[in-house]
Amino acid sequence: MSLLLLCTWIGATSIIPLSSLETAGYIQDVKVVGDILYAASNTSGLIIFDVSTSPKPRKLATFSMHGMTSIDVAGQTLYTVKGTSIIAIDVTFPEAPLLLSVTKTKHFARGIMVDKQWAYVVGDGGVTAFDVRNPSKPIEGSSYLHYGEAYTSVFASGNIVSACSSMRGDIVNFGVTPPRRERGNNVRGVCRGFNGTIYVSLRGIVILIDVMNPASWAVVAISPSTEIHAFAVWDHYVATTGYHGLYMLNQSNQKLDDPKDYIIGHLDSIKYGWQVRVHEDIAYVAEGPRGVQVVDISNISNPTLVGGYNPISADSRDIFAQGGYAYLSGPVASLQVVDISNPKKPLLVGRLYDGTGSSVHAVGATVYVAGGTQLMVIDVSVPSRPVVLGRRSVKCAAVHVVGTTAYVVTLRDGFQILDVSSPSSIKLVNYLPFDYLLKAALLVSNNIAYVVSDRLTLINVQEPTVLGTACKGSTPSGVDVVGTTAYVAVQDGGLQVLDVSDPLQPAVLASGCKGCKAATDVKVHNGTAYLTTKQGMQAVDVNKPRALRLVDTFLNKERDLKGEEGEEEEEEEEEATTLSISDGVAYVSRNGLHVFGLVDSYPFVPEEEPEGKSSGEGSTTLAVVSLVGCSILLTAATVLLVRRLRAAGGEDGVGASDVFGAPQEADGREALECSTMKHSDQSSENIE
């Protein structure tokens, strides 16, 4: 009997990683060569697309390398920089990029451009030229050193190199020894024009430089944008992009009287515009957290956004799952709608950019997003096209909706109760003054609002008054309530359990559990509390609130590419922010969306061993193996029992200890492995 109970305990609650919805991080540079587009992501690395199918680029491959911000392609070789290295990648076959070389640089590198045989690398402290005639072994050449300046982008035409930082730029002549600075100013973006000319931007002023006379500058246009990041020049036109959209300029050989006459087209839906490349009437814009945007510029006066690679935003702050959809909110995309009807293959289907979002709640086909300076009511009846129905100006931190009443925690204006029955005219019903908050979480249950800030505060929502407080000094971050029991995610010990049957005096039932890490959110499902942590996710048995027991842990530690002569980059921990559970599946917003099956309720058996599952503190895969092992052991023990009974000649008084007390050596080893398998290994890998 004890053996059977052991097997049951091992398989009772486990966390299965089902899927992750891809994130691209910040797309900071793009390069188009023929029908191949190369995109540089600071978190995902190099992403390669076939754009012959524009406006829907088809992803061919990803070359993982964190920290990539700048790329250039020369022939069949792509060059990028990472840390203190210049990296050459063979892209002869775009579906299978191959690392050629990693060469040290003098300083931290941030940008690169290849012109003929030279690769010019800029970064902290200057510009260095590398001879790349042999990509497998670049040779360092001359340098222009400017200590104290952090250059981030570079452009080269002949021997003239423009190195730009966020605040200034320098024109450097590499045709002389040593390289000489010809001119410096507040340069932001650079691009080659006709007849060896160079276009640069000076905080919104577009200027033209003749490379034959780099000290001579001529102003040719002024853009309304005060932040121009990049240019693309083709035919007789110039495209500029930055924080204020994509502008199409006329590339004229003569100065026009009114600078606005240079502007012949504008697309304001571009919000970041780190880089732009033009290929066959299509402009490809690196849009930072919004991926790669594809713009049709066949009609130069009316550029039109037609598609792109638009992955889920990596910096989501809250998540709510219901009815086959997960809704995420964050500082970049106020709302992202993800189809989770197949948890193993989540699909981003809709997105809304309208301010920021820190909290999200859904009721039917209506989603409420709180964040920044507003509360938004959004219709998601058509998930691919979220529509704002109404909004109220208020500095929201958290929202919870019951029926047509929204409960809102604000940063400055206390706890508010709003009537949202008419989204176009949201009305204040009542409020309760509250201390200034830096952050907040909120849950409403049985007419009591549980507000998480620097403590847990219980509020009567019928007549707004503070009933009681708890968890002061424990740094709470999330709460869930089942009946008269509150479960609070805390920094110290991971979980606190409170009896709130008397909301005036919440009583602590348990404070922390052995093995639990600092938690960021909590949800309770079928007698198990699931905690998100900076390291991953944990499951705690709460059937006995005074005796909490950790039953499973999923660890996630992201590892970077070993890119520099065997050196391993410093590990970075990803923070699991919030958690939502729907139909036995846990959805976690941690650098995107991650989906976990819960063994006790989700009928799913992995087709293959899931990668990234830590076997420390329990593992789904190991739980399955343990059950198989226990079944074998139980069968072996049964055979042994029959043999002993036969040997005893049917004598009475043979108990369990007599039967199992002295098993064979092999059986004893198997029993030990079965009982300790849940805690045998502490290894962990990335979930993605």
Coordinates of N, CA and C in Angstrom, one line a residue, residues 389-559:
L389 N -13.9 50.9 -27.4 CA -15.2 51.3 -27.3 C -15.3 52.6 -26.5
G390 N -14.4 52.8 -25.5 CA -14.4 53.9 -24.7 C -13.2 53.9 -23.8
R391 N -13.0 55.1 -23.1 CA -11.9 55.2 -22.2 C -12.2 56.2 -21.1
R392 N -11.4 56.1 -20.0 CA -11.5 57.1 -19.0 C -10.1 57.5 -18.6
S393 N -9.9 58.8 -18.4 CA -8.6 59.3 -18.1 C -8.4 59.1 -16.6
V394 N -7.5 58.2 -16.2 CA -7.2 57.9 -14.8 C -5.8 57.2 -14.8
K395 N -5.0 57.5 -13.9 CA -3.7 56.8 -13.8 C -3.9 55.4 -13.1
C396 N -4.2 54.4 -14.0 CA -4.5 53.1 -13.5 C -3.3 52.2 -13.2
A397 N -3.4 51.4 -12.2 CA -2.3 50.4 -12.0 C -2.9 49.0 -12.1
A398 N -4.2 48.8 -11.8 CA -4.8 47.5 -11.9 C -6.3 47.6 -12.0
V399 N -6.9 46.6 -12.7 CA -8.3 46.6 -12.9 C -8.9 45.2 -12.7
H400 N -10.1 45.1 -12.2 CA -10.9 43.9 -12.1 C -12.3 44.2 -12.3
V401 N -13.0 43.5 -13.2 CA -14.4 43.8 -13.6 C -15.3 42.7 -13.2
V402 N -16.4 43.1 -12.6 CA -17.5 42.2 -12.2 C -18.8 42.7 -12.9
G403 N -19.3 42.0 -13.8 CA -20.5 42.5 -14.5 C -20.2 43.7 -15.3
T404 N -20.9 44.8 -14.9 CA -20.7 46.1 -15.5 C -20.0 47.1 -14.6
T405 N -19.4 46.6 -13.6 CA -18.7 47.4 -12.6 C -17.2 47.1 -12.7
A406 N -16.4 48.2 -12.9 CA -14.9 48.0 -12.9 C -14.4 48.6 -11.6
Y407 N -13.5 47.8 -11.0 CA -12.8 48.2 -9.8 C -11.4 48.5 -10.2
V408 N -10.9 49.7 -9.9 CA -9.7 50.2 -10.4 C -8.8 50.7 -9.2
V409 N -7.5 50.2 -9.2 CA -6.6 50.8 -8.3 C -5.7 51.8 -9.1
T410 N -5.7 53.0 -8.6 CA -4.9 54.1 -9.3 C -3.6 54.3 -8.5
L411 N -2.7 55.0 -9.2 CA -1.5 55.3 -8.5 C -1.6 56.5 -7.6
R412 N -2.5 57.4 -7.9 CA -2.6 58.7 -7.1 C -4.0 58.9 -6.5
D413 N -5.0 58.4 -7.2 CA -6.4 58.8 -6.9 C -7.2 57.7 -6.2
G414 N -6.4 56.8 -5.5 CA -7.1 55.8 -4.6 C -7.8 54.7 -5.4
F415 N -8.7 54.0 -4.6 CA -9.4 52.9 -5.1 C -10.8 53.4 -5.7
Q416 N -11.0 53.1 -7.0 CA -12.2 53.7 -7.6 C -13.2 52.6 -8.1
I417 N -14.5 52.9 -8.0 CA -15.5 52.0 -8.5 C -16.2 52.7 -9.7
L418 N -16.1 52.1 -10.9 CA -16.6 52.7 -12.1 C -17.8 51.9 -12.7
D419 N -18.7 52.6 -13.3 CA -19.8 52.0 -14.0 C -19.4 52.0 -15.5
V420 N -19.2 50.8 -16.0 CA -18.8 50.6 -17.4 C -19.9 50.1 -18.3
S421 N -21.1 50.2 -17.9 CA -22.2 49.7 -18.7 C -22.3 50.4 -20.0
S422 N -21.9 51.7 -20.0 CA -21.8 52.4 -21.3 C -20.4 52.8 -21.5
P423 N -19.6 52.0 -22.3 CA -18.2 52.2 -22.4 C -17.8 53.6 -22.9
S424 N -18.7 54.2 -23.7 CA -18.4 55.5 -24.2 C -18.5 56.6 -23.2
S425 N -19.1 56.3 -22.0 CA -19.3 57.2 -21.0 C -19.2 56.5 -19.6
I426 N -17.9 56.3 -19.3 CA -17.6 55.6 -18.0 C -17.8 56.6 -16.9
K427 N -18.5 56.1 -15.8 CA -18.9 57.0 -14.7 C -18.3 56.6 -13.4
L428 N -17.8 57.5 -12.6 CA -17.3 57.2 -11.3 C -18.5 57.0 -10.3
V429 N -18.5 55.8 -9.7 CA -19.6 55.5 -8.7 C -19.2 55.8 -7.3
N430 N -18.0 55.5 -7.0 CA -17.5 55.7 -5.6 C -16.0 55.6 -5.6
Y431 N -15.4 56.0 -4.5 CA -13.9 55.9 -4.4 C -13.5 55.9 -3.0
L432 N -12.3 55.4 -2.7 CA -11.7 55.4 -1.4 C -10.3 55.9 -1.5
P433 N -9.9 57.0 -0.8 CA -8.6 57.5 -0.9 C -7.6 56.4 -0.5
F434 N -6.5 56.4 -1.1 CA -5.5 55.4 -0.9 C -4.1 56.0 -1.0
D435 N -3.1 55.4 -0.3 CA -1.8 55.9 -0.3 C -1.2 55.8 -1.7
Y436 N -0.2 56.6 -2.0 CA 0.4 56.6 -3.3 C 1.1 55.2 -3.5
L437 N 0.9 54.6 -4.7 CA 1.4 53.3 -5.0 C 2.4 53.3 -6.1
L438 N 3.4 52.5 -6.0 CA 4.4 52.3 -7.1 C 3.9 51.2 -8.0
K439 N 3.2 50.2 -7.5 CA 2.7 49.1 -8.3 C 1.5 48.6 -7.5
A440 N 0.7 47.8 -8.2 CA -0.5 47.2 -7.6 C -1.0 46.0 -8.3
A441 N -1.7 45.1 -7.6 CA -2.4 44.0 -8.2 C -3.8 44.0 -7.5
L442 N -4.8 43.4 -8.2 CA -6.2 43.5 -7.7 C -7.0 42.3 -8.0
L443 N -7.8 41.9 -7.0 CA -8.7 40.8 -7.2 C -9.9 41.1 -6.4
V444 N -11.1 40.9 -6.9 CA -12.4 41.1 -6.2 C -13.1 39.8 -6.1
S445 N -13.5 39.4 -4.8 CA -14.2 38.2 -4.6 C -15.2 38.4 -3.4
N446 N -16.4 38.0 -3.6 CA -17.4 38.1 -2.6 C -17.5 39.5 -1.9
N447 N -17.5 40.5 -2.8 CA -17.7 41.9 -2.4 C -16.5 42.5 -1.6
I448 N -15.4 41.8 -1.7 CA -14.2 42.2 -1.0 C -13.1 42.4 -2.1
A449 N -12.5 43.5 -2.1 CA -11.3 43.8 -3.0 C -10.0 43.5 -2.3
Y450 N -9.2 42.7 -2.9 CA -7.9 42.4 -2.4 C -6.9 43.2 -3.2
V451 N -6.3 44.2 -2.6 CA -5.4 45.1 -3.2 C -3.9 44.8 -2.8
V452 N -3.1 44.5 -3.7 CA -1.7 44.2 -3.4 C -0.8 45.4 -3.8
S453 N -0.1 45.9 -2.8 CA 0.9 46.9 -3.0 C 2.1 46.6 -2.2
D454 N 2.4 47.5 -1.2 CA 3.5 47.1 -0.3 C 2.9 46.2 0.8
R455 N 1.6 45.9 0.8 CA 1.0 45.0 1.7 C -0.3 44.5 1.0
L456 N -1.0 43.6 1.7 CA -2.3 43.2 1.2 C -3.4 44.0 2.0
T457 N -4.3 44.7 1.2 CA -5.4 45.4 1.8 C -6.7 44.9 1.4
L458 N -7.6 44.7 2.4 CA -8.9 44.2 2.1 C -9.9 45.3 2.2
I459 N -10.7 45.5 1.1 CA -11.6 46.6 1.0 C -13.1 46.1 0.8
N460 N -14.0 46.7 1.5 CA -15.4 46.4 1.3 C -15.8 47.2 0.1
V461 N -16.3 46.6 -1.0 CA -16.6 47.3 -2.2 C -18.0 47.9 -2.2
Q462 N -18.9 47.4 -1.3 CA -20.3 47.9 -1.2 C -20.3 49.3 -0.6
E463 N -19.6 49.5 0.4 CA -19.4 50.9 1.0 C -17.9 51.0 1.2
P464 N -17.1 51.6 0.2 CA -15.7 51.5 0.2 C -15.0 51.9 1.5
T465 N -14.6 50.9 2.3 CA -13.8 51.1 3.5 C -12.8 50.0 3.6
V466 N -11.7 50.3 4.3 CA -10.6 49.3 4.5 C -11.1 48.4 5.7
L467 N -11.1 47.1 5.4 CA -11.5 46.2 6.4 C -10.3 45.7 7.2
G468 N -9.2 45.3 6.6 CA -8.0 44.8 7.2 C -6.8 44.8 6.3
T469 N -5.6 44.5 6.9 CA -4.4 44.5 6.1 C -3.6 43.2 6.6
A470 N -2.7 42.8 5.7 CA -1.8 41.7 6.0 C -0.6 41.8 5.1
C471 N 0.4 40.9 5.4 CA 1.6 40.7 4.6 C 2.5 41.9 4.6
K472 N 2.3 42.8 5.6 CA 3.2 44.0 5.6 C 4.6 43.5 5.8
G473 N 5.5 44.0 5.0 CA 6.9 43.7 5.1 C 7.3 42.5 4.3
S474 N 6.3 41.8 3.7 CA 6.6 40.5 3.0 C 6.8 40.8 1.5
T475 N 6.6 42.0 1.1 CA 6.6 42.4 -0.4 C 5.7 41.5 -1.2
P476 N 4.4 41.6 -1.0 CA 3.5 40.8 -1.9 C 3.5 41.3 -3.3
S477 N 3.1 40.4 -4.2 CA 3.1 40.8 -5.6 C 1.9 40.2 -6.4
G478 N 1.2 39.3 -5.8 CA 0.0 38.7 -6.4 C -0.9 38.0 -5.4
V479 N -2.2 37.8 -5.8 CA -3.1 37.2 -4.8 C -4.2 36.4 -5.6
D480 N -4.6 35.3 -4.9 CA -5.8 34.6 -5.4 C -6.6 34.2 -4.2
V481 N -7.9 34.0 -4.4 CA -8.8 33.7 -3.3 C -9.6 32.5 -3.6
V482 N -9.7 31.6 -2.7 CA -10.6 30.4 -2.9 C -11.4 30.3 -1.6
G483 N -12.8 30.6 -1.7 CA -13.6 30.6 -0.5 C -13.2 31.7 0.4
T484 N -12.8 31.2 1.7 CA -12.4 32.2 2.7 C -10.9 32.1 2.9
T485 N -10.2 31.6 1.9 CA -8.7 31.5 2.0 C -8.0 32.3 0.9
A486 N -7.1 33.1 1.3 CA -6.4 34.0 0.4 C -4.9 33.4 0.3
Y487 N -4.4 33.4 -0.9 CA -3.1 32.9 -1.2 C -2.3 34.1 -1.8
V488 N -1.2 34.5 -1.2 CA -0.5 35.7 -1.6 C 0.9 35.3 -2.0
A489 N 1.3 35.7 -3.2 CA 2.7 35.5 -3.7 C 3.5 36.6 -3.0
V490 N 4.6 36.2 -2.4 CA 5.5 37.1 -1.6 C 6.9 36.8 -2.0
Q491 N 7.8 37.8 -1.7 CA 9.2 37.6 -1.9 C 9.9 36.6 -1.0
D492 N 9.5 36.7 0.3 CA 10.1 35.9 1.3 C 9.3 34.6 1.5
G493 N 9.8 33.5 1.0 CA 9.2 32.2 1.2 C 8.2 31.8 0.1
G494 N 7.9 32.7 -0.9 CA 7.1 32.4 -2.0 C 5.6 32.5 -1.9
L495 N 5.1 32.0 -0.7 CA 3.6 31.9 -0.6 C 3.2 32.1 0.9
Q496 N 2.2 33.0 1.1 CA 1.6 33.1 2.4 C 0.1 32.7 2.2
V497 N -0.4 32.0 3.2 CA -1.8 31.6 3.2 C -2.5 32.2 4.3
L498 N -3.7 32.9 4.0 CA -4.4 33.6 5.0 C -5.9 33.1 5.1
D499 N -6.4 33.1 6.4 CA -7.8 32.8 6.6 C -8.5 34.2 6.6
V500 N -9.3 34.4 5.6 CA -10.0 35.7 5.6 C -11.5 35.6 5.8
S501 N -11.9 34.6 6.6 CA -13.3 34.4 7.0 C -13.7 35.7 7.8
D502 N -12.8 36.2 8.6 CA -13.0 37.5 9.2 C -12.1 38.6 8.6
P503 N -12.6 39.3 7.6 CA -11.8 40.2 6.8 C -11.2 41.3 7.7
L504 N -11.8 41.5 8.9 CA -11.2 42.6 9.7 C -9.9 42.1 10.4
Q505 N -9.8 40.8 10.5 CA -8.5 40.3 11.1 C -8.1 39.1 10.3
P506 N -7.4 39.3 9.2 CA -6.9 38.1 8.4 C -5.9 37.4 9.3
A507 N -6.0 36.0 9.3 CA -5.2 35.2 10.1 C -4.2 34.4 9.3
V508 N -2.9 34.4 9.6 CA -1.9 33.7 8.9 C -2.0 32.2 9.2
L509 N -2.2 31.4 8.1 CA -2.2 30.0 8.3 C -0.9 29.4 8.0
A510 N -0.2 30.0 7.0 CA 1.2 29.5 6.6 C 1.9 30.7 6.0
S511 N 3.2 30.7 6.4 CA 4.1 31.8 5.8 C 5.3 31.1 5.2
G512 N 5.3 31.0 3.9 CA 6.5 30.4 3.2 C 6.4 28.9 3.2
C513 N 7.0 28.2 2.3 CA 7.1 26.8 2.2 C 8.6 26.4 1.8
K514 N 9.0 25.3 2.3 CA 10.4 24.9 2.1 C 10.6 24.7 0.6
G515 N 11.7 25.3 0.1 CA 12.0 25.2 -1.3 C 11.4 26.2 -2.3
C516 N 10.4 27.0 -1.7 CA 9.7 28.0 -2.6 C 10.6 29.2 -2.8
K517 N 10.6 29.7 -4.0 CA 11.4 30.9 -4.3 C 10.5 32.2 -4.3
A518 N 11.2 33.3 -4.3 CA 10.4 34.6 -4.4 C 9.4 34.6 -5.5
A519 N 8.1 34.8 -5.2 CA 7.1 34.6 -6.3 C 6.6 36.0 -6.8
T520 N 6.2 36.0 -8.0 CA 5.7 37.2 -8.7 C 4.2 37.2 -8.9
D521 N 3.6 36.0 -8.9 CA 2.1 35.8 -9.0 C 1.7 34.5 -8.6
V522 N 0.4 34.3 -8.3 CA -0.1 33.0 -7.8 C -1.5 32.8 -8.3
K523 N -1.8 31.6 -8.7 CA -3.2 31.1 -9.0 C -3.3 29.7 -8.4
V524 N -4.5 29.5 -7.9 CA -4.8 28.2 -7.2 C -5.8 27.4 -8.1
H525 N -5.5 26.1 -8.3 CA -6.3 25.3 -9.2 C -6.2 23.8 -8.6
N526 N -7.4 23.3 -8.3 CA -7.6 21.9 -7.8 C -6.6 21.6 -6.7
G527 N -6.6 22.5 -5.7 CA -5.8 22.2 -4.5 C -4.3 22.4 -4.6
T528 N -3.9 23.0 -5.7 CA -2.5 23.3 -5.9 C -2.3 24.8 -6.2
A529 N -1.4 25.5 -5.6 CA -1.1 26.9 -5.9 C 0.1 26.9 -6.8
Y530 N -0.1 27.6 -7.9 CA 1.0 27.7 -8.9 C 1.6 29.1 -8.8
L531 N 2.9 29.1 -8.6 CA 3.6 30.4 -8.4 C 4.5 30.6 -9.6
T532 N 4.5 31.9 -10.1 CA 5.6 32.3 -11.1 C 6.7 32.9 -10.3
T533 N 7.9 32.6 -10.7 CA 9.1 33.2 -10.0 C 10.1 33.7 -11.1
K534 N 11.1 34.4 -10.7 CA 12.1 34.9 -11.6 C 12.8 33.7 -12.3
Q535 N 12.8 32.5 -11.7 CA 13.5 31.4 -12.2 C 12.5 30.5 -13.0
G536 N 11.2 30.7 -12.9 CA 10.3 29.8 -13.7 C 9.0 29.7 -13.0
M537 N 8.6 28.5 -12.6 CA 7.3 28.2 -12.1 C 7.3 27.1 -11.1
Q538 N 6.5 27.2 -10.0 CA 6.5 26.2 -9.0 C 5.0 25.8 -8.6
A539 N 4.9 24.5 -8.2 CA 3.6 24.0 -7.8 C 3.6 23.6 -6.3
V540 N 2.7 24.1 -5.5 CA 2.6 23.9 -4.1 C 1.3 23.3 -3.7
D541 N 1.4 22.1 -3.0 CA 0.2 21.5 -2.5 C -0.4 22.3 -1.4
V542 N -1.6 22.8 -1.5 CA -2.2 23.6 -0.4 C -3.5 23.0 0.1
N543 N -3.6 21.7 0.0 CA -4.8 21.0 0.5 C -4.8 21.1 2.0
K544 N -3.6 21.1 2.6 CA -3.4 21.4 4.1 C -2.7 22.7 4.2
P545 N -3.5 23.8 4.4 CA -2.9 25.1 4.4 C -1.8 25.3 5.4
R546 N -1.9 24.6 6.5 CA -0.8 24.8 7.6 C 0.4 23.9 7.3
A547 N 0.3 23.1 6.3 CA 1.5 22.2 6.0 C 1.7 22.3 4.5
L548 N 2.2 23.4 4.0 CA 2.4 23.5 2.5 C 3.5 22.6 2.1
R549 N 3.4 22.1 0.9 CA 4.4 21.1 0.4 C 4.7 21.4 -1.1
L550 N 5.9 21.7 -1.4 CA 6.4 22.0 -2.8 C 6.4 20.6 -3.5
V551 N 5.6 20.6 -4.6 CA 5.6 19.3 -5.3 C 6.2 19.3 -6.7
D552 N 6.4 20.5 -7.3 CA 7.0 20.5 -8.6 C 7.7 21.9 -8.9
T553 N 8.8 21.9 -9.6 CA 9.4 23.1 -10.0 C 9.9 23.0 -11.4
F554 N 9.6 24.1 -12.2 CA 10.1 24.2 -13.5 C 11.0 25.4 -13.5
L555 N 12.3 25.1 -13.8 CA 13.3 26.2 -13.8 C 13.6 26.6 -15.2
N556 N 13.9 27.9 -15.4 CA 14.3 28.4 -16.7 C 15.4 29.4 -16.5
K557 N 16.6 29.0 -17.0 CA 17.7 30.0 -17.0 C 18.2 30.1 -18.4
E558 N 18.1 31.3 -19.0 CA 18.5 31.5 -20.4 C 20.0 31.5 -20.5
R559 N 20.5 30.8 -21.5 CA 21.9 30.8 -21.8 C 22.2 31.5 -23.1

